[in-house]
Amino acid sequence: PYQPAERRYEVTRAILEEFARHEGLELGIVTKSNLVLRDIDLLQEIGRKNDISVHVTITTLNVDLARILEPRAPRPDLRMEAVRRLNQVGIDAGVSCSPAIPEITDSPRDLEALVRATAEAGGKHIFANPLFLKPCSAAVFMPFLEQEFPQLAENYRSRYQDHAFLPKSYHQRISKLMASLRRKYGIGSDYGRERGAAKPRAEECRQLALF
């Protein structure tokens, strides 16, 4: 949600208004936009009767790099401020570092900076999923890589030529690093599923009226 057109059409807000009428739901919002702050009132209302969390996508804190990777997204610091403000008003929010892009955003130093900033913002969770490239995605990403990071193009071709996903060993390395960093900075879990709070009881399912 929270595409640029959302400012005008408020489709996401209308959906949240519907969720606010129900209870016992488990909801997650993933967004790259700090426009989510516009709907704090609805998120709080939903949170009183449901289990809701917000995952703000931030792949790097480097503003210049972010402009290259995500030219239409708000600056990383604005997105991290959204994480801070959401948590300040009692809405569980954290960071999705997805995708972690090999040799561009996946260095231990960069990931630690991101985890540290998340902890300082009061983030409840942070997780990182490595980049995967299915053929349709590779058709767009590889020309971009050749233009912006030509020194990496050959390596990426060899890594992704026959596989959409990176080797298991790479996933394990990122997972182990993120787990270590979460422990270091006191972030309890990756997806916020170990918060310990009792979930609201789900409302009884019923057939909706056609007319």
Short mmCIF file of C-alpha atoms in Angstrom, two decimals:
data_model
loop_
_atom_site.label_atom_id
_atom_site.label_comp_id
_atom_site.label_asym_id
_atom_site.label_seq_id
_atom_site.Cartn_x
_atom_site.Cartn_y
_atom_site.Cartn_z
CA PRO A 1 0.00 0.00 0.00
CA TYR A 2 0.84 3.70 0.11
CA GLN A 3 1.76 4.12 -3.53
CA PRO A 4 2.01 7.79 -4.65
CA ALA A 5 -1.59 7.69 -5.89
CA GLU A 6 -2.73 6.87 -2.35
CA ARG A 7 -2.44 10.54 -1.38
CA ARG A 8 -5.26 11.31 -3.77
CA TYR A 9 -7.42 8.21 -3.84
CA GLU A 10 -7.06 6.95 -0.23
CA VAL A 11 -7.72 3.34 -1.21
CA THR A 12 -5.57 1.98 1.61
CA ARG A 13 -7.31 4.19 4.14
CA ALA A 14 -10.69 2.88 2.98
CA ILE A 15 -9.46 -0.69 3.47
CA LEU A 16 -8.20 0.15 6.96
CA GLU A 17 -11.58 1.67 7.80
CA GLU A 18 -13.16 -1.67 6.95
CA PHE A 19 -10.65 -3.59 9.07
CA ALA A 20 -11.41 -1.26 11.97
CA ARG A 21 -14.97 -2.63 12.03
CA HIS A 22 -13.72 -6.14 12.85
CA GLU A 23 -11.82 -7.83 15.66
CA GLY A 24 -9.54 -10.82 16.12
CA LEU A 25 -7.65 -10.27 12.90
CA GLU A 26 -3.90 -10.66 12.39
CA LEU A 27 -2.76 -7.92 10.03
CA GLY A 28 0.58 -6.87 8.62
CA ILE A 29 1.38 -3.84 6.49
CA VAL A 30 4.54 -3.71 4.37
CA THR A 31 5.40 -0.34 2.88
CA LYS A 32 8.28 1.84 1.70
CA SER A 33 6.38 5.04 2.42
CA ASN A 34 6.13 7.22 5.49
CA LEU A 35 2.62 8.09 4.30
CA VAL A 36 1.55 5.32 6.68
CA LEU A 37 1.75 7.98 9.41
CA ARG A 38 -1.33 9.63 7.94
CA ASP A 39 -3.38 6.68 9.13
CA ILE A 40 -2.09 6.45 12.71
CA ASP A 41 -5.60 7.06 14.03
CA LEU A 42 -7.00 4.06 12.17
CA LEU A 43 -4.01 1.85 12.99
CA GLN A 44 -4.50 2.58 16.69
CA GLU A 45 -8.20 1.81 16.42
CA ILE A 46 -7.49 -1.46 14.63
CA GLY A 47 -4.82 -2.35 17.18
CA ARG A 48 -7.23 -2.15 20.09
CA LYS A 49 -9.13 -5.18 18.77
CA ASN A 50 -6.65 -6.90 16.48
CA ASP A 51 -3.02 -7.95 16.15
CA ILE A 52 -1.42 -5.49 13.74
CA SER A 53 2.19 -4.77 12.82
CA VAL A 54 3.85 -2.49 10.29
CA HIS A 55 6.97 -3.49 8.37
CA VAL A 56 8.71 -0.48 6.83
CA THR A 57 11.05 -1.47 4.01
CA ILE A 58 14.50 0.11 4.33
CA THR A 59 17.32 -1.55 2.41
CA THR A 60 20.03 1.01 3.16
CA LEU A 61 20.58 4.10 5.27
CA ASN A 62 22.82 5.61 2.59
CA VAL A 63 20.74 8.38 1.03
CA ASP A 64 22.70 8.50 -2.23
CA LEU A 65 22.50 4.74 -2.68
CA ALA A 66 18.80 4.76 -1.81
CA ARG A 67 18.17 7.32 -4.56
CA ILE A 68 19.68 4.90 -7.06
CA LEU A 69 17.91 1.79 -5.78
CA GLU A 70 14.55 3.35 -4.87
CA PRO A 71 14.23 6.66 -6.71
CA ARG A 72 10.53 7.09 -5.94
CA ALA A 73 10.61 6.12 -2.28
CA PRO A 74 10.95 8.57 0.63
CA ARG A 75 14.42 9.01 2.12
CA PRO A 76 15.56 6.24 4.50
CA ASP A 77 15.64 8.61 7.48
CA LEU A 78 12.02 9.60 6.87
CA ARG A 79 11.01 5.96 6.79
CA MET A 80 12.94 5.24 9.99
CA GLU A 81 11.22 8.20 11.62
CA ALA A 82 7.93 6.54 10.68
CA VAL A 83 9.06 3.44 12.59
CA ARG A 84 9.83 5.63 15.59
CA ARG A 85 6.51 7.46 15.57
CA LEU A 86 4.45 4.33 15.09
CA ASN A 87 6.09 2.68 18.08
CA GLN A 88 5.68 5.83 20.16
CA VAL A 89 1.91 5.59 19.81
CA GLY A 90 1.80 1.87 20.56
CA ILE A 91 1.78 0.37 17.08
CA ASP A 92 4.26 -2.47 16.63
CA ALA A 93 6.57 -1.42 13.82
CA GLY A 94 9.91 -2.56 12.53
CA VAL A 95 12.05 -2.81 9.42
CA SER A 96 12.08 -5.12 6.45
CA CYS A 97 15.54 -5.07 4.88
CA SER A 98 14.32 -6.76 1.76
CA PRO A 99 15.86 -7.44 -0.51
CA ALA A 100 19.39 -7.63 0.82
CA ILE A 101 21.31 -7.06 -2.40
CA PRO A 102 24.64 -8.91 -2.68
CA GLU A 103 27.70 -6.64 -2.66
CA ILE A 104 25.48 -3.55 -2.58
CA THR A 105 23.46 -3.54 0.66
CA ASP A 106 24.46 -6.78 2.40
CA SER A 107 27.77 -5.96 4.09
CA PRO A 108 27.96 -6.68 7.85
CA ARG A 109 28.74 -3.01 8.45
CA ASP A 110 25.69 -1.78 6.55
CA LEU A 111 23.34 -4.34 8.08
CA GLU A 112 24.59 -3.52 11.57
CA ALA A 113 23.96 0.18 10.97
CA LEU A 114 20.42 -0.65 9.93
CA VAL A 115 19.75 -2.87 12.95
CA ARG A 116 21.24 -0.27 15.29
CA ALA A 117 19.07 2.49 13.80
CA THR A 118 16.01 0.27 14.09
CA ALA A 119 16.73 -0.36 17.77
CA GLU A 120 17.26 3.35 18.39
CA ALA A 121 13.89 4.04 16.76
CA GLY A 122 12.21 1.56 19.09
CA GLY A 123 11.63 -0.95 16.30
CA LYS A 124 10.16 -4.24 17.46
CA HIS A 125 11.58 -6.37 14.69
CA ILE A 126 13.90 -6.41 11.71
CA PHE A 127 14.49 -9.08 9.10
CA ALA A 128 16.41 -9.38 5.84
CA ASN A 129 15.52 -11.50 2.82
CA PRO A 130 18.18 -11.95 0.12
CA LEU A 131 17.49 -10.81 -3.41
CA PHE A 132 15.96 -13.42 -5.70
CA LEU A 133 15.59 -12.93 -9.41
CA LYS A 134 12.97 -14.81 -11.38
CA PRO A 135 13.28 -14.36 -15.15
CA CYS A 136 10.73 -11.54 -15.31
CA SER A 137 12.56 -9.65 -12.54
CA ALA A 138 16.01 -10.35 -13.98
CA ALA A 139 14.91 -8.85 -17.30
CA VAL A 140 14.50 -5.52 -15.51
CA PHE A 141 17.18 -5.77 -12.84
CA MET A 142 20.14 -6.87 -14.95
CA PRO A 143 20.07 -3.86 -17.33
CA PHE A 144 19.77 -1.63 -14.26
CA LEU A 145 22.77 -3.36 -12.68
CA GLU A 146 24.85 -3.04 -15.84
CA GLN A 147 24.12 0.67 -15.91
CA GLU A 148 24.60 1.51 -12.23
CA PHE A 149 26.99 -1.21 -11.00
CA PRO A 150 28.74 -2.55 -14.12
CA GLN A 151 31.56 -4.05 -12.05
CA LEU A 152 29.06 -6.48 -10.50
CA ALA A 153 27.26 -7.56 -13.66
CA GLU A 154 29.38 -10.60 -14.51
CA ASN A 155 29.22 -11.90 -10.94
CA TYR A 156 25.44 -11.58 -10.91
CA ARG A 157 25.11 -13.33 -14.25
CA SER A 158 27.05 -16.31 -12.91
CA ARG A 159 25.08 -16.35 -9.66
CA TYR A 160 21.61 -16.03 -11.13
CA GLN A 161 21.95 -17.48 -14.62
CA ASP A 162 20.48 -20.86 -13.73
CA HIS A 163 18.86 -20.10 -10.38
CA ALA A 164 16.40 -17.51 -9.12
CA PHE A 165 17.66 -17.92 -5.56
CA LEU A 166 21.11 -17.62 -4.05
CA PRO A 167 22.72 -20.72 -2.49
CA LYS A 168 21.54 -21.95 0.89
CA SER A 169 24.92 -21.02 2.37
CA TYR A 170 24.32 -17.35 1.53
CA HIS A 171 20.87 -17.39 3.13
CA GLN A 172 22.30 -19.03 6.24
CA ARG A 173 25.06 -16.43 6.50
CA ILE A 174 22.60 -13.53 6.31
CA SER A 175 20.22 -15.24 8.75
CA LYS A 176 23.00 -15.92 11.25
CA LEU A 177 24.32 -12.36 11.00
CA MET A 178 20.87 -10.83 11.49
CA ALA A 179 20.15 -13.07 14.49
CA SER A 180 23.44 -12.00 16.07
CA LEU A 181 22.72 -8.32 15.45
CA ARG A 182 19.21 -8.58 16.87
CA ARG A 183 20.64 -10.05 20.06
CA LYS A 184 23.32 -7.37 20.23
CA TYR A 185 20.85 -4.50 19.94
CA GLY A 186 18.03 -6.05 21.92
CA ILE A 187 15.49 -6.60 19.19
CA GLY A 188 13.59 -9.66 20.33
CA SER A 189 12.60 -11.38 17.12
CA ASP A 190 12.52 -11.08 13.36
CA TYR A 191 8.81 -10.95 12.51
CA GLY A 192 7.44 -9.73 15.85
CA ARG A 193 5.69 -13.04 16.48
CA GLU A 194 7.23 -13.54 19.94
CA ARG A 195 5.81 -10.46 21.62
CA GLY A 196 4.09 -12.57 24.26
CA ALA A 197 0.84 -10.64 24.22
CA ALA A 198 -2.38 -12.59 24.03
CA LYS A 199 -4.04 -12.30 20.66
CA PRO A 200 -7.57 -10.94 20.50
CA ARG A 201 -10.19 -13.61 20.05
CA ALA A 202 -11.26 -13.94 16.43
CA GLU A 203 -14.80 -12.99 15.66
CA GLU A 204 -17.09 -15.69 14.34
CA CYS A 205 -16.97 -16.07 10.57
CA ARG A 206 -20.25 -15.54 8.82
CA GLN A 207 -21.59 -15.35 5.29
CA LEU A 208 -21.81 -11.80 4.00
CA ALA A 209 -25.12 -10.63 2.60
CA LEU A 210 -25.32 -10.29 -1.16
CA PHE A 211 -27.86 -7.45 -1.05
#
